[in-house]
XYZ file of C-alpha atoms in Angstrom:
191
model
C 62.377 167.251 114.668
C 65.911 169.015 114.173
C 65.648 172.783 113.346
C 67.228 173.016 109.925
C 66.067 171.010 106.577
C 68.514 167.871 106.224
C 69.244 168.332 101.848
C 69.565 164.282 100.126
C 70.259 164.315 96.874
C 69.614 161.710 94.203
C 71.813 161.020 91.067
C 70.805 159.736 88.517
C 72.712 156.598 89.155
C 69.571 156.330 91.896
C 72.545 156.706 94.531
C 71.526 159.334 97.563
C 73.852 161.986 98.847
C 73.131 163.234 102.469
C 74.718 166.642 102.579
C 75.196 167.187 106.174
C 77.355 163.854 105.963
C 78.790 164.127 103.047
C 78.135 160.730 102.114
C 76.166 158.139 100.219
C 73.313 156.610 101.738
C 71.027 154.227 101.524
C 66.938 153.894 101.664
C 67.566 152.281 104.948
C 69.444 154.859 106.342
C 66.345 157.366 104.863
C 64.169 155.174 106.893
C 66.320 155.457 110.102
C 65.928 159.511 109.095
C 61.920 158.721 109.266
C 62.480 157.064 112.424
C 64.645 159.626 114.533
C 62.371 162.387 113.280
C 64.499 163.916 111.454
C 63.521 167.129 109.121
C 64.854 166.193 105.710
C 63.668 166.792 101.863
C 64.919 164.582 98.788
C 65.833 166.424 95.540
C 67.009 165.643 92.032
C 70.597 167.286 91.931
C 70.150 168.089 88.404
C 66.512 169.567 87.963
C 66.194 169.985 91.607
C 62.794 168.336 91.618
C 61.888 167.211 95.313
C 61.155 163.273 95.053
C 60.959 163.169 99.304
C 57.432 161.297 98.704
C 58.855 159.417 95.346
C 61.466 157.931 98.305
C 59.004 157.381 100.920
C 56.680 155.791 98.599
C 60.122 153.314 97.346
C 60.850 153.004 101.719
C 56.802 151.515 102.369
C 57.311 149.368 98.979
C 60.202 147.613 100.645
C 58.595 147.149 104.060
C 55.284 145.782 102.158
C 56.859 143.387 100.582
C 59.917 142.070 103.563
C 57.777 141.693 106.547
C 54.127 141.323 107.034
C 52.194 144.158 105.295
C 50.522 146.990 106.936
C 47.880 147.568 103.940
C 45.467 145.044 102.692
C 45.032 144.128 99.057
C 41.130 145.656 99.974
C 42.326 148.772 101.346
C 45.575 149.355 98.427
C 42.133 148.482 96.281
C 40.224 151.405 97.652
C 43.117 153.734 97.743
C 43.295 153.629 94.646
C 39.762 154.050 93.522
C 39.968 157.603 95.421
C 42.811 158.747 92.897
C 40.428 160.926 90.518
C 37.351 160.744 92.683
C 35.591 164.266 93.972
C 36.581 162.904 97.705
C 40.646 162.616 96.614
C 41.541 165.575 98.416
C 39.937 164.718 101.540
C 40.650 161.289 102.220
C 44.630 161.820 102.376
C 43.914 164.411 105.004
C 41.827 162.164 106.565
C 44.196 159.382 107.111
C 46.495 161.637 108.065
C 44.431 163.043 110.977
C 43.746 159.056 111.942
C 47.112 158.525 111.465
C 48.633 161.709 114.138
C 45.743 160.938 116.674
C 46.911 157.118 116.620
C 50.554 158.129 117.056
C 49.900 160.708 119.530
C 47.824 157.916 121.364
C 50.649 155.442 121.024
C 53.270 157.986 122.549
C 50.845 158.811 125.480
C 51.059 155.254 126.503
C 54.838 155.077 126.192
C 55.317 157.725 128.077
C 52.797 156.438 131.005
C 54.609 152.961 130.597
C 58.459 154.879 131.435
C 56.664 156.844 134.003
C 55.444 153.669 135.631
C 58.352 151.413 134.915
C 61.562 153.426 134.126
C 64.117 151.477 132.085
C 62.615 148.446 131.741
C 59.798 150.363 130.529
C 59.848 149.087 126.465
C 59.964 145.130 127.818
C 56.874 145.673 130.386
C 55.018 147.513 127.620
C 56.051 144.840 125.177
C 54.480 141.945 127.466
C 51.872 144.369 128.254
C 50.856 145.103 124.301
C 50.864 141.484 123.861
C 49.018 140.419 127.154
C 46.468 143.196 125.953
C 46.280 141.809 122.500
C 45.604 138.502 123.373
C 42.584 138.945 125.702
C 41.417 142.327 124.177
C 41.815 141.739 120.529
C 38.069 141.197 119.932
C 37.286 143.990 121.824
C 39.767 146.308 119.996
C 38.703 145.481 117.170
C 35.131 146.078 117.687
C 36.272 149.209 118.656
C 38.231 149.825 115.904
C 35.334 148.756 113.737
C 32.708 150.708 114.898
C 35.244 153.840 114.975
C 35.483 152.712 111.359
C 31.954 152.399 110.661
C 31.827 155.853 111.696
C 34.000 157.422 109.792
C 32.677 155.617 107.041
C 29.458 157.388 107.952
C 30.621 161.262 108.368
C 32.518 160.752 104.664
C 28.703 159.413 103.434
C 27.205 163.009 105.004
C 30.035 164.718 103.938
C 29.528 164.108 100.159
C 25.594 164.253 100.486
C 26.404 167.755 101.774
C 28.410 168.527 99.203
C 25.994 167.259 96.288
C 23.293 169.056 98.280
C 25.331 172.418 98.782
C 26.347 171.824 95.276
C 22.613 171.338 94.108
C 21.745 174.756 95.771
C 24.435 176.527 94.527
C 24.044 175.779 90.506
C 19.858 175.251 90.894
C 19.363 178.336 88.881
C 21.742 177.115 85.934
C 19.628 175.202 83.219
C 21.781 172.759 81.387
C 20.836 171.242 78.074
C 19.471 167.795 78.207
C 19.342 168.162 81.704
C 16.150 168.152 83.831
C 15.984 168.875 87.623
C 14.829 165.375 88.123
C 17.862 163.927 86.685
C 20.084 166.071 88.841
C 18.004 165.349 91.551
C 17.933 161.490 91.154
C 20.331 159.448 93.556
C 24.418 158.951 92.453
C 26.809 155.867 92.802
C 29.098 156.059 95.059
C 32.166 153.617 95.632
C 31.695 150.875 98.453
Protein backbone atom coordinates (compact mmCIF):
# COMPACT_ATOMS: atom_id res chain seq x y z
CA UNK A 1 0.00 0.00 0.00
CA UNK A 2 1.16 3.73 -0.76
CA UNK A 3 2.45 5.61 2.36
CA UNK A 4 0.03 8.49 2.68
CA UNK A 5 -4.01 8.23 3.07
CA UNK A 6 -5.55 8.84 -0.56
CA UNK A 7 -8.79 11.61 0.76
CA UNK A 8 -12.33 10.81 -1.76
CA UNK A 9 -14.87 12.85 -1.09
CA UNK A 10 -18.58 12.40 -1.67
CA UNK A 11 -21.15 15.20 -2.49
CA UNK A 12 -24.13 15.02 -1.94
CA UNK A 13 -24.94 14.77 -5.57
CA UNK A 14 -23.38 10.99 -4.72
CA UNK A 15 -20.48 12.23 -7.16
CA UNK A 16 -16.74 11.25 -5.66
CA UNK A 17 -13.85 13.64 -5.63
CA UNK A 18 -10.32 12.00 -5.49
CA UNK A 19 -8.12 14.70 -4.07
CA UNK A 20 -4.78 13.67 -5.17
CA UNK A 21 -6.36 13.92 -8.81
CA UNK A 22 -8.36 16.47 -8.54
CA UNK A 23 -11.07 14.86 -10.25
CA UNK A 24 -14.37 13.05 -10.25
CA UNK A 25 -14.44 9.48 -10.08
CA UNK A 26 -16.30 6.75 -10.30
CA UNK A 27 -17.08 3.40 -8.05
CA UNK A 28 -15.13 1.65 -10.68
CA UNK A 29 -12.26 3.62 -10.46
CA UNK A 30 -12.69 3.05 -6.27
CA UNK A 31 -12.57 -0.53 -7.15
CA UNK A 32 -9.39 -0.22 -9.34
CA UNK A 33 -8.12 1.77 -5.88
CA UNK A 34 -9.11 -1.74 -4.02
CA UNK A 35 -7.29 -3.50 -6.59
CA UNK A 36 -3.79 -1.65 -6.80
CA UNK A 37 -3.75 -1.57 -3.01
CA UNK A 38 -4.06 1.59 -2.63
CA UNK A 39 -4.44 3.36 1.04
CA UNK A 40 -7.53 5.52 0.67
CA UNK A 41 -10.59 6.64 3.10
CA UNK A 42 -14.09 8.00 1.77
CA UNK A 43 -15.63 11.02 3.59
CA UNK A 44 -18.73 13.17 3.46
CA UNK A 45 -17.30 16.71 2.45
CA UNK A 46 -19.86 18.35 4.46
CA UNK A 47 -20.08 16.43 7.91
CA UNK A 48 -16.90 14.71 7.20
CA UNK A 49 -18.38 11.36 8.13
CA UNK A 50 -16.09 8.46 6.66
CA UNK A 51 -18.54 6.24 4.39
CA UNK A 52 -15.12 4.10 3.04
CA UNK A 53 -17.25 0.82 4.08
CA UNK A 54 -20.77 2.60 2.97
CA UNK A 55 -18.66 2.57 -0.68
CA UNK A 56 -17.24 -0.76 -0.41
CA UNK A 57 -20.42 -2.19 0.65
CA UNK A 58 -22.17 -0.10 -2.83
CA UNK A 59 -18.59 -1.69 -4.94
CA UNK A 60 -19.57 -5.76 -3.71
CA UNK A 61 -23.43 -4.79 -4.44
CA UNK A 62 -22.48 -4.13 -8.03
CA UNK A 63 -20.20 -7.13 -8.50
CA UNK A 64 -23.08 -9.42 -6.80
CA UNK A 65 -25.39 -8.57 -8.96
CA UNK A 66 -23.09 -8.19 -12.77
CA UNK A 67 -21.21 -11.36 -12.70
CA UNK A 68 -21.65 -14.55 -10.87
CA UNK A 69 -21.91 -13.95 -7.08
CA UNK A 70 -19.34 -14.70 -4.57
CA UNK A 71 -21.97 -15.09 -1.53
CA UNK A 72 -24.78 -17.51 -1.43
CA UNK A 73 -28.35 -16.59 -0.61
CA UNK A 74 -27.46 -19.31 2.59
CA UNK A 75 -24.45 -17.61 3.62
CA UNK A 76 -25.97 -13.53 2.99
CA UNK A 77 -28.82 -15.58 5.20
CA UNK A 78 -26.46 -16.34 8.01
CA UNK A 79 -24.62 -13.12 7.86
CA UNK A 80 -27.21 -11.61 8.69
CA UNK A 81 -28.53 -13.61 11.55
CA UNK A 82 -25.03 -12.72 13.33
CA UNK A 83 -25.99 -8.87 13.22
CA UNK A 84 -27.21 -8.62 17.03
CA UNK A 85 -26.07 -12.05 18.09
CA UNK A 86 -23.43 -12.39 21.27
CA UNK A 87 -20.90 -13.96 18.45
CA UNK A 88 -21.24 -10.48 16.09
CA UNK A 89 -18.00 -9.28 17.05
CA UNK A 90 -16.17 -12.32 16.40
CA UNK A 91 -17.32 -13.64 13.29
CA UNK A 92 -16.20 -10.42 11.16
CA UNK A 93 -12.77 -11.00 12.58
CA UNK A 94 -13.05 -14.33 11.75
CA UNK A 95 -13.67 -14.02 8.13
CA UNK A 96 -11.27 -11.68 8.00
CA UNK A 97 -8.48 -13.96 9.32
CA UNK A 98 -9.94 -16.72 6.58
CA UNK A 99 -10.02 -14.17 4.27
CA UNK A 100 -5.84 -12.79 4.72
CA UNK A 101 -4.67 -16.51 5.12
CA UNK A 102 -6.55 -17.32 1.69
CA UNK A 103 -5.01 -14.27 0.02
CA UNK A 104 -1.70 -14.74 1.44
CA UNK A 105 -2.05 -18.43 0.13
CA UNK A 106 -3.15 -17.23 -3.27
CA UNK A 107 -0.07 -14.77 -3.58
CA UNK A 108 2.37 -17.59 -2.46
CA UNK A 109 1.34 -19.50 -5.46
CA UNK A 110 1.66 -16.55 -7.82
CA UNK A 111 4.72 -15.85 -6.85
CA UNK A 112 6.00 -19.70 -7.18
CA UNK A 113 4.12 -19.70 -10.65
CA UNK A 114 6.52 -16.26 -11.94
CA UNK A 115 9.38 -17.92 -10.27
CA UNK A 116 8.81 -21.04 -12.32
CA UNK A 117 7.52 -19.51 -15.49
CA UNK A 118 8.52 -15.78 -15.78
CA UNK A 119 6.24 -13.77 -18.08
CA UNK A 120 4.07 -16.13 -19.19
CA UNK A 121 3.59 -16.87 -15.69
CA UNK A 122 -0.44 -15.55 -15.28
CA UNK A 123 -1.42 -17.86 -18.63
CA UNK A 124 0.45 -21.16 -17.18
CA UNK A 125 -1.18 -20.48 -13.80
CA UNK A 126 -4.45 -19.78 -15.54
CA UNK A 127 -4.39 -23.34 -17.39
CA UNK A 128 -2.90 -24.60 -14.31
CA UNK A 129 -5.95 -23.24 -11.85
CA UNK A 130 -8.25 -24.67 -14.29
CA UNK A 131 -6.43 -28.07 -15.00
CA UNK A 132 -6.38 -28.22 -11.04
CA UNK A 133 -10.01 -27.41 -10.78
CA UNK A 134 -11.18 -29.82 -13.00
CA UNK A 135 -9.55 -33.00 -11.59
CA UNK A 136 -9.21 -31.67 -7.95
CA UNK A 137 -12.47 -29.96 -7.41
CA UNK A 138 -13.91 -32.80 -5.29
CA UNK A 139 -10.99 -33.00 -3.44
CA UNK A 140 -10.82 -29.22 -2.71
CA UNK A 141 -13.79 -29.11 -1.71
CA UNK A 142 -13.67 -31.82 0.75
CA UNK A 143 -10.99 -29.97 1.96
CA UNK A 144 -12.59 -26.93 2.09
CA UNK A 145 -15.46 -28.64 3.84
CA UNK A 146 -13.92 -30.30 6.47
CA UNK A 147 -11.73 -26.98 7.11
CA UNK A 148 -15.28 -25.65 7.35
CA UNK A 149 -16.65 -28.18 9.54
CA UNK A 150 -13.97 -27.19 11.74
CA UNK A 151 -14.31 -23.94 12.15
CA UNK A 152 -17.79 -24.51 12.59
CA UNK A 153 -16.65 -26.59 15.54
CA UNK A 154 -14.03 -24.14 17.45
CA UNK A 155 -17.03 -21.23 17.13
CA UNK A 156 -19.43 -24.19 18.94
CA UNK A 157 -16.48 -24.43 21.91
CA UNK A 158 -15.94 -21.00 21.73
CA UNK A 159 -19.48 -19.94 22.86
CA UNK A 160 -19.83 -23.03 25.29
CA UNK A 161 -16.74 -21.42 26.86
CA UNK A 162 -18.10 -18.36 27.02
CA UNK A 163 -21.61 -19.45 28.57
CA UNK A 164 -19.48 -21.61 30.87
CA UNK A 165 -16.91 -18.76 31.84
CA UNK A 166 -19.94 -16.65 31.94
CA UNK A 167 -21.82 -19.19 34.29
CA UNK A 168 -18.77 -19.07 36.72
CA UNK A 169 -18.38 -15.65 36.73
CA UNK A 170 -22.17 -14.44 37.76
CA UNK A 171 -22.87 -18.06 39.85
CA UNK A 172 -22.97 -16.13 43.02
CA UNK A 173 -25.63 -13.51 41.65
CA UNK A 174 -29.27 -14.75 42.49
CA UNK A 175 -31.71 -13.37 40.02
CA UNK A 176 -35.43 -13.26 40.61
CA UNK A 177 -37.41 -15.93 38.96
CA UNK A 178 -34.35 -17.46 38.14
CA UNK A 179 -33.16 -20.88 39.41
CA UNK A 180 -29.67 -22.42 38.77
CA UNK A 181 -31.34 -25.11 36.83
CA UNK A 182 -32.76 -22.79 34.39
CA UNK A 183 -29.44 -21.10 33.84
CA UNK A 184 -27.96 -24.26 33.71
CA UNK A 185 -30.37 -25.88 31.14
CA UNK A 186 -29.05 -26.07 27.40
CA UNK A 187 -29.51 -22.66 24.89
CA UNK A 188 -30.45 -22.38 21.09
CA UNK A 189 -28.08 -21.57 19.07
CA UNK A 190 -28.37 -20.59 15.24
CA UNK A 191 -27.59 -23.48 12.65
Amino acid sequence: MSESLRLVKKYPNRRLYDTKTSAYITLSDVKGLVLSLENFKVVDAKTGEDLTRSILLQIIIEEETAGIPLFTTELLSQMIRFYGHAMEGMLGKYLETNIKSFSEFQMKLQEQSHSLYGDNSNQVQSDMWSQFMNFQGPAMQTMMSTYMDQSKKMVHQMKDQLKSQTLNMFSGIQVPGFTTEDVKKPYKTDK
